[in-house]
């Protein structure tokens, strides 16, 4: 999974931290599991998985070492 694509960012090591945060919070507002309360189970589970993936992407990309590892993988 490409974390840059997931958060709609360009693949670069010199990542603008404010752009990363804006992309992350925009995506979380759209796919946060709380927005899927009352929806069918498959939609809730998909939103939960998407939220988990975005959290992993954000944590990975905000750290220079893990960002470099992700770029090299």
Short mmCIF file of C-alpha atoms in Angstrom, two decimals:
data_model
loop_
_atom_site.label_atom_id
_atom_site.label_comp_id
_atom_site.label_asym_id
_atom_site.label_seq_id
_atom_site.Cartn_x
_atom_site.Cartn_y
_atom_site.Cartn_z
CA UNK A 1 0.00 0.00 0.00
CA UNK A 2 1.36 3.38 -0.99
CA UNK A 3 0.88 5.76 1.92
CA UNK A 4 1.47 8.81 -0.26
CA UNK A 5 -1.34 7.84 -2.60
CA UNK A 6 -3.61 6.98 0.31
CA UNK A 7 -3.21 10.50 1.69
CA UNK A 8 -3.14 12.12 -1.78
CA UNK A 9 0.45 13.40 -1.46
CA UNK A 10 3.40 13.50 -3.84
CA UNK A 11 6.04 10.85 -3.28
CA UNK A 12 8.92 12.85 -1.89
CA UNK A 13 11.19 12.68 1.12
CA UNK A 14 10.96 16.46 1.67
CA UNK A 15 7.35 16.29 2.75
CA UNK A 16 5.63 19.43 3.97
CA UNK A 17 4.39 18.54 7.46
CA UNK A 18 1.45 20.92 7.29
CA UNK A 19 0.35 19.39 3.97
CA UNK A 20 0.63 15.94 5.55
CA UNK A 21 -1.55 16.97 8.48
CA UNK A 22 -4.14 18.66 6.25
CA UNK A 23 -4.39 15.59 4.01
CA UNK A 24 -4.61 13.25 6.97
CA UNK A 25 -7.34 15.21 8.77
CA UNK A 26 -9.29 15.71 5.53
CA UNK A 27 -9.22 11.97 4.89
CA UNK A 28 -10.15 11.17 8.48
CA UNK A 29 -13.16 13.48 8.33
CA UNK A 30 -14.33 11.65 5.23
CA UNK A 31 -13.73 8.07 6.40
CA UNK A 32 -13.92 8.19 10.19
CA UNK A 33 -15.92 5.19 11.45
CA UNK A 34 -18.25 7.46 13.46
CA UNK A 35 -19.63 8.74 10.16
CA UNK A 36 -20.76 5.19 9.31
CA UNK A 37 -22.93 4.49 12.33
CA UNK A 38 -26.17 2.96 11.14
CA UNK A 39 -24.67 1.92 7.81
CA UNK A 40 -24.46 -1.74 6.72
CA UNK A 41 -21.75 -3.84 8.35
CA UNK A 42 -19.60 -4.04 5.22
CA UNK A 43 -19.51 -0.23 4.92
CA UNK A 44 -18.63 0.20 8.61
CA UNK A 45 -15.86 -2.39 8.39
CA UNK A 46 -14.45 -0.82 5.22
CA UNK A 47 -14.44 2.63 6.88
CA UNK A 48 -12.73 1.19 9.95
CA UNK A 49 -10.03 -0.46 7.84
CA UNK A 50 -9.54 2.71 5.82
CA UNK A 51 -9.16 4.69 9.04
CA UNK A 52 -6.58 2.21 10.37
CA UNK A 53 -4.65 2.41 7.09
CA UNK A 54 -4.68 6.21 7.19
CA UNK A 55 -3.42 6.21 10.78
CA UNK A 56 -0.54 3.93 9.78
CA UNK A 57 0.22 6.12 6.78
CA UNK A 58 0.25 9.30 8.85
CA UNK A 59 2.46 7.81 11.56
CA UNK A 60 4.86 6.44 8.97
CA UNK A 61 5.11 9.56 6.84
CA UNK A 62 5.50 12.05 9.67
CA UNK A 63 8.73 10.36 10.81
CA UNK A 64 11.70 10.94 8.45
CA UNK A 65 13.20 7.48 9.02
CA UNK A 66 10.01 5.51 8.37
CA UNK A 67 9.18 7.85 5.46
CA UNK A 68 12.52 7.00 3.85
CA UNK A 69 11.94 3.28 4.46
CA UNK A 70 8.53 3.53 2.84
CA UNK A 71 9.94 5.36 -0.17
CA UNK A 72 12.59 2.68 -0.60
CA UNK A 73 10.15 -0.23 -0.32
#
